PDB file of C-alpha atoms in Angstrom:
ATOM      1  CA  MET A   1       0.066  -0.070   0.082  1.00 36.00           C
ATOM      2  CA  ALA A   2       1.180   3.523  -0.541  1.00 37.00           C
ATOM      3  CA  ASP A   3       2.018   6.565   2.033  1.00 37.00           C
ATOM      4  CA  GLN A   4       0.320   9.373   1.360  1.00 37.00           C
ATOM      5  CA  ALA A   5       3.218  11.683   1.269  1.00 38.00           C
ATOM      6  CA  GLY A   6       2.600  13.985  -2.025  1.00 41.00           C
ATOM      7  CA  PRO A   7       4.862  14.262  -5.089  1.00 46.00           C
ATOM      8  CA  GLU A   8       6.899  17.100  -3.712  1.00 55.00           C
ATOM      9  CA  PRO A   9       9.621  15.084  -2.418  1.00 53.00           C
ATOM     10  CA  VAL A  10      10.220  13.028  -5.434  1.00 59.00           C
ATOM     11  CA  ALA A  11      10.127  16.294  -7.665  1.00 71.00           C
ATOM     12  CA  ALA A  12      12.842  17.769  -5.592  1.00 73.00           C
ATOM     13  CA  VAL A  13      14.942  14.743  -6.430  1.00 72.00           C
ATOM     14  CA  ARG A  14      14.324  15.337  -9.938  1.00 74.00           C
ATOM     15  CA  ARG A  15      14.992  19.154 -10.064  1.00 82.00           C
ATOM     16  CA  ALA A  16      18.108  18.386  -7.823  1.00 81.00           C
ATOM     17  CA  LEU A  17      19.492  16.003 -10.493  1.00 74.00           C
ATOM     18  CA  ARG A  18      18.540  18.439 -13.720  1.00 78.00           C
ATOM     19  CA  LEU A  19      20.548  21.231 -11.827  1.00 86.00           C
ATOM     20  CA  LEU A  20      23.463  19.129 -11.377  1.00 81.00           C
ATOM     21  CA  GLU A  21      23.295  17.853 -15.040  1.00 76.00           C
ATOM     22  CA  ALA A  22      23.430  21.863 -15.959  1.00 84.00           C
ATOM     23  CA  VAL A  23      26.416  22.616 -13.674  1.00 86.00           C
ATOM     24  CA  GLY A  24      28.414  19.709 -15.009  1.00 79.00           C
ATOM     25  CA  ALA A  25      28.197  20.989 -18.550  1.00 80.00           C
ATOM     26  CA  HIS A  26      30.230  24.125 -17.546  1.00 84.00           C
ATOM     27  CA  ARG A  27      33.622  23.305 -16.682  1.00 78.00           C
ATOM     28  CA  SER A  28      34.534  27.002 -16.141  1.00 83.00           C
ATOM     29  CA  GLY A  29      31.268  27.326 -13.833  1.00 87.00           C
ATOM     30  CA  ALA A  30      27.678  28.933 -14.677  1.00 90.00           C
ATOM     31  CA  THR A  31      25.742  31.500 -13.074  1.00 93.00           C
ATOM     32  CA  VAL A  32      22.256  30.780 -11.277  1.00 93.00           C
ATOM     33  CA  GLN A  33      20.406  32.408 -14.328  1.00 93.00           C
ATOM     34  CA  GLN A  34      22.290  30.285 -16.941  1.00 92.00           C
ATOM     35  CA  LEU A  35      21.711  27.010 -14.666  1.00 94.00           C
ATOM     36  CA  ALA A  36      18.114  28.193 -14.413  1.00 93.00           C
ATOM     37  CA  ARG A  37      17.723  28.546 -18.434  1.00 93.00           C
ATOM     38  CA  GLU A  38      19.445  25.436 -19.041  1.00 90.00           C
ATOM     39  CA  ALA A  39      17.764  23.340 -16.230  1.00 88.00           C
ATOM     40  CA  GLY A  40      14.265  24.429 -16.951  1.00 90.00           C
ATOM     41  CA  LEU A  41      14.189  26.000 -13.428  1.00 92.00           C
ATOM     42  CA  PRO A  42      13.199  28.951 -12.220  1.00 93.00           C
ATOM     43  CA  PRO A  43      15.980  31.418 -11.030  1.00 93.00           C
ATOM     44  CA  VAL A  44      14.739  31.656  -7.232  1.00 93.00           C
ATOM     45  CA  THR A  45      14.505  27.558  -7.139  1.00 92.00           C
ATOM     46  CA  VAL A  46      18.067  27.134  -8.453  1.00 93.00           C
ATOM     47  CA  ALA A  47      19.275  29.735  -5.952  1.00 92.00           C
ATOM     48  CA  GLU A  48      17.668  27.757  -3.248  1.00 91.00           C
ATOM     49  CA  LEU A  49      19.257  24.587  -4.341  1.00 91.00           C
ATOM     50  CA  LEU A  50      22.623  25.392  -4.761  1.00 92.00           C
ATOM     51  CA  PRO A  51      23.789  26.046  -1.438  1.00 89.00           C
ATOM     52  CA  GLY A  52      22.756  22.740  -0.389  1.00 85.00           C
ATOM     53  CA  LEU A  53      24.485  21.105  -3.218  1.00 84.00           C
ATOM     54  CA  ALA A  54      27.289  22.834  -2.049  1.00 85.00           C
ATOM     55  CA  ARG A  55      27.097  21.920   1.527  1.00 83.00           C
ATOM     56  CA  ASP A  56      26.755  18.294   0.137  1.00 76.00           C
ATOM     57  CA  GLY A  57      30.264  18.390  -1.339  1.00 75.00           C
ATOM     58  CA  PHE A  58      28.584  18.287  -5.444  1.00 78.00           C
ATOM     59  CA  VAL A  59      29.299  21.804  -6.435  1.00 85.00           C
ATOM     60  CA  THR A  60      31.668  24.566  -5.467  1.00 88.00           C
ATOM     61  CA  ASP A  61      30.867  28.117  -5.293  1.00 88.00           C
ATOM     62  CA  LEU A  62      33.854  30.218  -7.388  1.00 88.00           C
ATOM     63  CA  GLY A  63      32.853  33.584  -5.203  1.00 81.00           C
ATOM     64  CA  ASP A  64      31.865  35.529  -8.391  1.00 79.00           C
ATOM     65  CA  GLY A  65      28.206  34.307  -8.612  1.00 84.00           C
ATOM     66  CA  ALA A  66      29.332  30.879 -10.598  1.00 89.00           C
ATOM     67  CA  TYR A  67      29.242  27.162  -9.294  1.00 91.00           C
ATOM     68  CA  VAL A  68      30.892  24.028 -10.796  1.00 88.00           C
ATOM     69  CA  LEU A  69      30.757  20.701  -9.847  1.00 80.00           C
ATOM     70  CA  VAL A  70      33.301  19.584  -7.575  1.00 75.00           C
ATOM     71  CA  ASP A  71      36.231  17.209  -8.863  1.00 60.00           C
ATOM     72  CA  THR A  72      35.903  13.944  -7.886  1.00 45.00           C
ATOM     73  CA  GLY A  73      39.372  13.020  -9.223  1.00 45.00           C
ATOM     74  CA  THR A  74      38.021   9.862 -10.861  1.00 40.00           C
ATOM     75  CA  GLY A  75      37.389   8.647 -15.074  1.00 40.00           C
ATOM     76  CA  SER A  76      34.022   9.431 -16.410  1.00 39.00           C
ATOM     77  CA  GLY A  77      33.221   5.525 -16.067  1.00 43.00           C
ATOM     78  CA  ALA A  78      34.189   5.339 -12.024  1.00 40.00           C
ATOM     79  CA  ALA A  79      30.667   6.112 -11.005  1.00 41.00           C
ATOM     80  CA  ARG A  80      29.470   2.625 -12.760  1.00 46.00           C
ATOM     81  CA  ASP A  81      31.965   0.666 -11.064  1.00 54.00           C
ATOM     82  CA  GLY A  82      30.536  -1.432  -8.220  1.00 59.00           C
ATOM     83  CA  ARG A  83      33.293  -0.150  -5.664  1.00 63.00           C
ATOM     84  CA  GLU A  84      33.173   3.434  -6.565  1.00 71.00           C
ATOM     85  CA  LEU A  85      29.066   2.850  -6.216  1.00 70.00           C
ATOM     86  CA  HIS A  86      29.588   1.372  -2.644  1.00 71.00           C
ATOM     87  CA  GLU A  87      31.816   4.360  -1.650  1.00 80.00           C
ATOM     88  CA  ARG A  88      29.434   6.938  -2.783  1.00 83.00           C
ATOM     89  CA  VAL A  89      26.310   5.551  -1.138  1.00 92.00           C
ATOM     90  CA  ARG A  90      27.435   3.165   1.628  1.00 91.00           C
ATOM     91  CA  PRO A  91      27.412   6.223   4.134  1.00 94.00           C
ATOM     92  CA  VAL A  92      24.268   7.546   3.437  1.00 94.00           C
ATOM     93  CA  LEU A  93      22.920   3.959   3.778  1.00 96.00           C
ATOM     94  CA  THR A  94      24.736   3.579   6.888  1.00 95.00           C
ATOM     95  CA  ALA A  95      23.439   6.678   8.552  1.00 95.00           C
ATOM     96  CA  LEU A  96      20.021   5.455   7.409  1.00 96.00           C
ATOM     97  CA  ARG A  97      20.360   2.171   9.303  1.00 96.00           C
ATOM     98  CA  ASN A  98      21.699   4.017  12.337  1.00 96.00           C
ATOM     99  CA  ASP A  99      18.588   6.796  12.373  1.00 94.00           C
ATOM    100  CA  LEU A 100      15.700   4.130  11.843  1.00 94.00           C
ATOM    101  CA  SER A 101      17.513   1.051  13.353  1.00 94.00           C
ATOM    102  CA  ALA A 102      16.616  -0.985  10.309  1.00 96.00           C
ATOM    103  CA  ALA A 103      18.250  -2.914   7.638  1.00 97.00           C
ATOM    104  CA  VAL A 104      18.618  -0.656   4.423  1.00 97.00           C
ATOM    105  CA  TYR A 105      18.657  -1.554   1.031  1.00 97.00           C
ATOM    106  CA  LEU A 106      19.522  -0.028  -2.482  1.00 97.00           C
ATOM    107  CA  THR A 107      17.957  -1.091  -6.067  1.00 96.00           C
ATOM    108  CA  LEU A 108      18.605  -0.302  -9.313  1.00 95.00           C
ATOM    109  CA  TYR A 109      17.022  -1.175 -12.599  1.00 95.00           C
ATOM    110  CA  GLU A 110      19.398  -2.557 -15.038  1.00 94.00           C
ATOM    111  CA  GLU A 111      19.032  -4.543 -18.354  1.00 92.00           C
ATOM    112  CA  GLY A 112      15.054  -5.241 -17.517  1.00 93.00           C
ATOM    113  CA  GLU A 113      15.702  -6.414 -13.841  1.00 95.00           C
ATOM    114  CA  ILE A 114      15.381  -4.875 -10.256  1.00 95.00           C
ATOM    115  CA  ARG A 115      18.760  -5.709  -8.857  1.00 94.00           C
ATOM    116  CA  VAL A 116      19.984  -5.305  -5.202  1.00 94.00           C
ATOM    117  CA  MET A 117      23.295  -3.046  -5.429  1.00 93.00           C
ATOM    118  CA  GLU A 118      23.730  -2.801  -1.777  1.00 94.00           C
ATOM    119  CA  ILE A 119      22.506  -3.954   1.690  1.00 95.00           C
ATOM    120  CA  VAL A 120      23.474  -2.394   4.801  1.00 95.00           C
ATOM    121  CA  ASP A 121      22.581  -4.551   8.327  1.00 95.00           C
ATOM    122  CA  SER A 122      24.131  -4.967  11.356  1.00 95.00           C
ATOM    123  CA  ALA A 123      23.547  -7.700  14.280  1.00 94.00           C
ATOM    124  CA  ARG A 124      20.903  -5.403  15.684  1.00 93.00           C
ATOM    125  CA  THR A 125      19.467  -4.592  12.276  1.00 94.00           C
ATOM    126  CA  PRO A 126      19.516  -8.014  10.353  1.00 95.00           C
ATOM    127  CA  ARG A 127      18.437  -7.734   6.936  1.00 94.00           C
ATOM    128  CA  VAL A 128      15.575 -10.131   5.293  1.00 94.00           C
ATOM    129  CA  ASP A 129      16.497 -13.408   4.352  1.00 92.00           C
ATOM    130  CA  LEU A 130      16.499 -13.193   0.432  1.00 90.00           C
ATOM    131  CA  TRP A 131      15.347 -16.554  -0.188  1.00 89.00           C
ATOM    132  CA  VAL A 132      13.811 -15.701  -3.587  1.00 91.00           C
ATOM    133  CA  GLY A 133      15.924 -13.399  -5.718  1.00 88.00           C
ATOM    134  CA  PHE A 134      14.536 -10.061  -6.886  1.00 84.00           C
ATOM    135  CA  GLU A 135      14.488 -11.043 -10.126  1.00 83.00           C
ATOM    136  CA  ASP A 136      11.820 -13.176  -9.247  1.00 90.00           C
ATOM    137  CA  ALA A 137      10.169 -11.246  -6.310  1.00 95.00           C
ATOM    138  CA  GLY A 138       9.713  -7.329  -7.569  1.00 95.00           C
ATOM    139  CA  HIS A 139       5.685  -7.682  -7.528  1.00 96.00           C
ATOM    140  CA  ALA A 140       6.045  -8.754  -3.745  1.00 97.00           C
ATOM    141  CA  THR A 141       8.665  -6.347  -2.525  1.00 97.00           C
ATOM    142  CA  ALA A 142       7.932  -2.279  -1.642  1.00 96.00           C
ATOM    143  CA  LEU A 143      11.611  -1.701  -3.507  1.00 97.00           C
ATOM    144  CA  GLY A 144      10.289  -3.861  -6.582  1.00 97.00           C
ATOM    145  CA  LYS A 145       6.812  -1.862  -6.633  1.00 96.00           C
ATOM    146  CA  SER A 146       8.650   1.515  -5.954  1.00 95.00           C
ATOM    147  CA  VAL A 147      10.512   0.660  -8.950  1.00 96.00           C
ATOM    148  CA  LEU A 148       7.772  -0.804 -11.324  1.00 96.00           C
ATOM    149  CA  ARG A 149       5.226   2.237 -10.173  1.00 92.00           C
ATOM    150  CA  GLU A 150       8.295   4.862 -11.932  1.00 91.00           C
ATOM    151  CA  LEU A 151       8.320   2.912 -15.087  1.00 93.00           C
ATOM    152  CA  ASP A 152       6.318   3.729 -17.872  1.00 90.00           C
ATOM    153  CA  GLY A 153       3.411   1.385 -19.037  1.00 91.00           C
ATOM    154  CA  GLU A 154       5.196   0.234 -21.671  1.00 94.00           C
ATOM    155  CA  ALA A 155       8.379  -0.565 -19.735  1.00 95.00           C
ATOM    156  CA  ARG A 156       6.016  -2.157 -16.833  1.00 95.00           C
ATOM    157  CA  ALA A 157       3.979  -4.255 -18.943  1.00 95.00           C
ATOM    158  CA  GLU A 158       7.277  -5.726 -20.360  1.00 96.00           C
ATOM    159  CA  TYR A 159       8.688  -6.294 -17.224  1.00 96.00           C
ATOM    160  CA  LEU A 160       5.488  -8.092 -15.955  1.00 96.00           C
ATOM    161  CA  SER A 161       5.356 -10.424 -19.079  1.00 95.00           C
ATOM    162  CA  ARG A 162       8.372 -11.824 -18.348  1.00 95.00           C
ATOM    163  CA  HIS A 163       7.821 -12.330 -14.568  1.00 95.00           C
ATOM    164  CA  THR A 164       5.306 -14.568 -12.913  1.00 95.00           C
ATOM    165  CA  LEU A 165       3.522 -13.286  -9.947  1.00 97.00           C
ATOM    166  CA  THR A 166       4.402 -16.333  -7.798  1.00 96.00           C
ATOM    167  CA  GLY A 167       2.806 -16.256  -4.432  1.00 97.00           C
ATOM    168  CA  LEU A 168       5.488 -16.097  -1.763  1.00 97.00           C
ATOM    169  CA  THR A 169       3.239 -15.936   1.213  1.00 97.00           C
ATOM    170  CA  PRO A 170      -0.224 -15.827   1.755  1.00 97.00           C
ATOM    171  CA  ARG A 171      -0.222 -11.904   1.520  1.00 97.00           C
ATOM    172  CA  THR A 172       1.370 -11.481  -1.933  1.00 97.00           C
ATOM    173  CA  ILE A 173      -0.281 -10.247  -4.905  1.00 97.00           C
ATOM    174  CA  THR A 174      -0.597 -12.753  -7.672  1.00 97.00           C
ATOM    175  CA  ARG A 175      -3.335 -11.036  -9.978  1.00 97.00           C
ATOM    176  CA  ARG A 176      -1.525  -8.878 -12.592  1.00 96.00           C
ATOM    177  CA  GLU A 177      -4.810  -6.263 -12.305  1.00 96.00           C
ATOM    178  CA  GLU A 178      -4.228  -6.039  -8.640  1.00 96.00           C
ATOM    179  CA  LEU A 179      -0.956  -5.329  -8.513  1.00 96.00           C
ATOM    180  CA  LEU A 180      -1.400  -2.514 -11.659  1.00 94.00           C
ATOM    181  CA  ARG A 181      -4.302  -1.371  -9.604  1.00 93.00           C
ATOM    182  CA  GLN A 182      -2.322  -0.938  -6.319  1.00 90.00           C
ATOM    183  CA  LEU A 183       0.883   0.759  -8.356  1.00 90.00           C
ATOM    184  CA  ASP A 184      -1.639   3.117 -10.037  1.00 87.00           C
ATOM    185  CA  THR A 185      -3.513   4.290  -7.042  1.00 79.00           C
ATOM    186  CA  SER A 186      -2.207   7.479  -4.866  1.00 55.00           C
ATOM    187  CA  SER A 187       0.807   7.360  -7.708  1.00 51.00           C
ATOM    188  CA  ALA A 188       1.909  10.780  -6.540  1.00 49.00           C
ATOM    189  CA  ALA A 189       3.051   9.488  -3.252  1.00 59.00           C
ATOM    190  CA  PRO A 190       6.473   8.529  -3.078  1.00 77.00           C
ATOM    191  CA  LEU A 191       6.338   5.856  -0.421  1.00 86.00           C
ATOM    192  CA  VAL A 192       5.643   2.004  -1.427  1.00 91.00           C
ATOM    193  CA  MET A 193       5.101  -0.401   1.512  1.00 92.00           C
ATOM    194  CA  ASP A 194       4.668  -4.527   1.389  1.00 94.00           C
ATOM    195  CA  ARG A 195       3.575  -5.766   4.614  1.00 94.00           C
ATOM    196  CA  GLU A 196       4.616  -9.634   4.733  1.00 96.00           C
ATOM    197  CA  GLU A 197       4.292  -9.861   1.126  1.00 97.00           C
ATOM    198  CA  TYR A 198       7.931 -11.098   0.833  1.00 97.00           C
ATOM    199  CA  ALA A 199       8.594 -12.528   3.904  1.00 96.00           C
ATOM    200  CA  ARG A 200       6.403 -13.752   6.946  1.00 95.00           C
ATOM    201  CA  GLY A 201       6.714 -11.228   9.738  1.00 95.00           C
ATOM    202  CA  THR A 202       8.723  -8.417   7.780  1.00 96.00           C
ATOM    203  CA  THR A 203       7.817  -5.364   6.550  1.00 95.00           C
ATOM    204  CA  CYS A 204       9.339  -3.197   3.931  1.00 95.00           C
ATOM    205  CA  ILE A 205       9.033   0.553   3.132  1.00 95.00           C
ATOM    206  CA  ALA A 206      10.665   2.180   0.069  1.00 95.00           C
ATOM    207  CA  VAL A 207      10.928   5.149  -2.163  1.00 92.00           C
ATOM    208  CA  PRO A 208      12.497   6.177  -5.544  1.00 91.00           C
ATOM    209  CA  VAL A 209      15.787   6.943  -6.608  1.00 93.00           C
ATOM    210  CA  TYR A 210      17.556   8.014  -9.553  1.00 90.00           C
ATOM    211  CA  SER A 211      20.998   7.133 -11.191  1.00 88.00           C
ATOM    212  CA  GLY A 212      20.243   9.767 -14.057  1.00 80.00           C
ATOM    213  CA  ASP A 213      18.057   8.460 -16.219  1.00 80.00           C
ATOM    214  CA  GLN A 214      18.080   5.035 -14.205  1.00 90.00           C
ATOM    215  CA  VAL A 215      15.635   4.306 -11.604  1.00 93.00           C
ATOM    216  CA  GLY A 216      16.034   2.454  -8.755  1.00 95.00           C
ATOM    217  CA  SER A 217      14.632   2.056  -4.791  1.00 96.00           C
ATOM    218  CA  LEU A 218      15.722   2.765  -1.311  1.00 97.00           C
ATOM    219  CA  GLY A 219      14.038   1.031   1.141  1.00 97.00           C
ATOM    220  CA  ILE A 220      14.217  -0.362   4.950  1.00 97.00           C
ATOM    221  CA  SER A 221      12.919  -3.969   6.559  1.00 96.00           C
ATOM    222  CA  PHE A 222      11.883  -4.544  10.158  1.00 94.00           C
ATOM    223  CA  ARG A 223       9.795  -6.942  11.911  1.00 93.00           C
ATOM    224  CA  SER A 224       6.104  -6.339  11.268  1.00 93.00           C
ATOM    225  CA  ASP A 225       5.742  -6.313  15.164  1.00 89.00           C
ATOM    226  CA  ARG A 226       7.358  -3.033  15.758  1.00 84.00           C
ATOM    227  CA  MET A 227       6.112   0.327  15.614  1.00 72.00           C
ATOM    228  CA  TYR A 228       7.262   3.138  13.966  1.00 72.00           C
ATOM    229  CA  ARG A 229       6.558   7.280  13.828  1.00 73.00           C
ATOM    230  CA  SER A 230       5.538   6.898  10.112  1.00 77.00           C
ATOM    231  CA  ASP A 231       6.509  10.837   9.899  1.00 78.00           C
ATOM    232  CA  ARG A 232      10.098   9.563  10.790  1.00 84.00           C
ATOM    233  CA  VAL A 233      10.519   6.833   8.546  1.00 88.00           C
ATOM    234  CA  ARG A 234       9.004   9.196   5.792  1.00 84.00           C
ATOM    235  CA  GLU A 235      11.312  12.127   6.829  1.00 83.00           C
ATOM    236  CA  GLY A 236      14.401   9.753   6.947  1.00 89.00           C
ATOM    237  CA  LEU A 237      13.856   7.810   3.701  1.00 91.00           C
ATOM    238  CA  LEU A 238      13.132  11.073   1.272  1.00 86.00           C
ATOM    239  CA  ALA A 239      16.064  13.023   2.816  1.00 86.00           C
ATOM    240  CA  SER A 240      18.517  10.041   1.975  1.00 91.00           C
ATOM    241  CA  ALA A 241      16.800   9.519  -1.488  1.00 90.00           C
ATOM    242  CA  ILE A 242      17.588  12.403  -2.551  1.00 86.00           C
ATOM    243  CA  ARG A 243      21.339  12.085  -1.278  1.00 88.00           C
ATOM    244  CA  VAL A 244      21.639   9.082  -2.914  1.00 92.00           C
ATOM    245  CA  SER A 245      20.092  10.123  -6.047  1.00 89.00           C
ATOM    246  CA  ARG A 246      22.571  13.107  -5.990  1.00 82.00           C
ATOM    247  CA  ARG A 247      25.797  10.570  -5.240  1.00 84.00           C
ATOM    248  CA  LEU A 248      24.375   8.036  -8.351  1.00 84.00           C
ATOM    249  CA  SER A 249      23.951  10.825 -10.778  1.00 75.00           C
ATOM    250  CA  LEU A 250      27.125  13.056 -10.192  1.00 64.00           C
ATOM    251  CA  PRO A 251      29.498  12.922 -13.191  1.00 55.00           C
ATOM    252  CA  GLY A 252      33.169  11.131 -12.214  1.00 50.00           C
TER     253      GLY A 252
END
């Protein structure tokens, strides 16, 4: 089921990524007005976003009203290297695990499959037993459904044509029509939940993340008998999703 959080946090991620792309096109720096035109954003929005990107270490204020991307010292393909990806996002995932006391997962949609890229857990916050691979369980997890909801109709239909909606627990949705209805209900809400659809006794909550044009998901899992303040989970996941998306999308 989807949490009613509204579209703004997801839109904020997309605005930040468009701005980073515009900044990256100017090796000598670009002004707020230039970046606003190229990113298709209002100048006031760009002016509000840039200080946060600077604090997070993604852009540098040259002091004359111009901004450039921070030099990471890596090659253009490094961000796609597995080790580089881990180095970029693991601190954010670890902080989220510690803040919410829950195992944290990152997925990306690659070559038509939902792939788990990173899991950060601990003895106190164990991961769910991945007894069925995500390639066969996207319909049964919040992480998978978060990705499926972001795909366009054609890509979603293509994915579902290749994957059987297997019943993993009594709560798993196994009818395509019901799954599509759930994905399309409150589609503006950024949070998705599965309660014991993948594994009995486990609840998962996820939000979308982006690596350029590539969609993925960020989520947590915890015992279903644990109680969480929904606003704390929402705020923690959405703030972390923005940071993860920036780190995945920042040019190397």
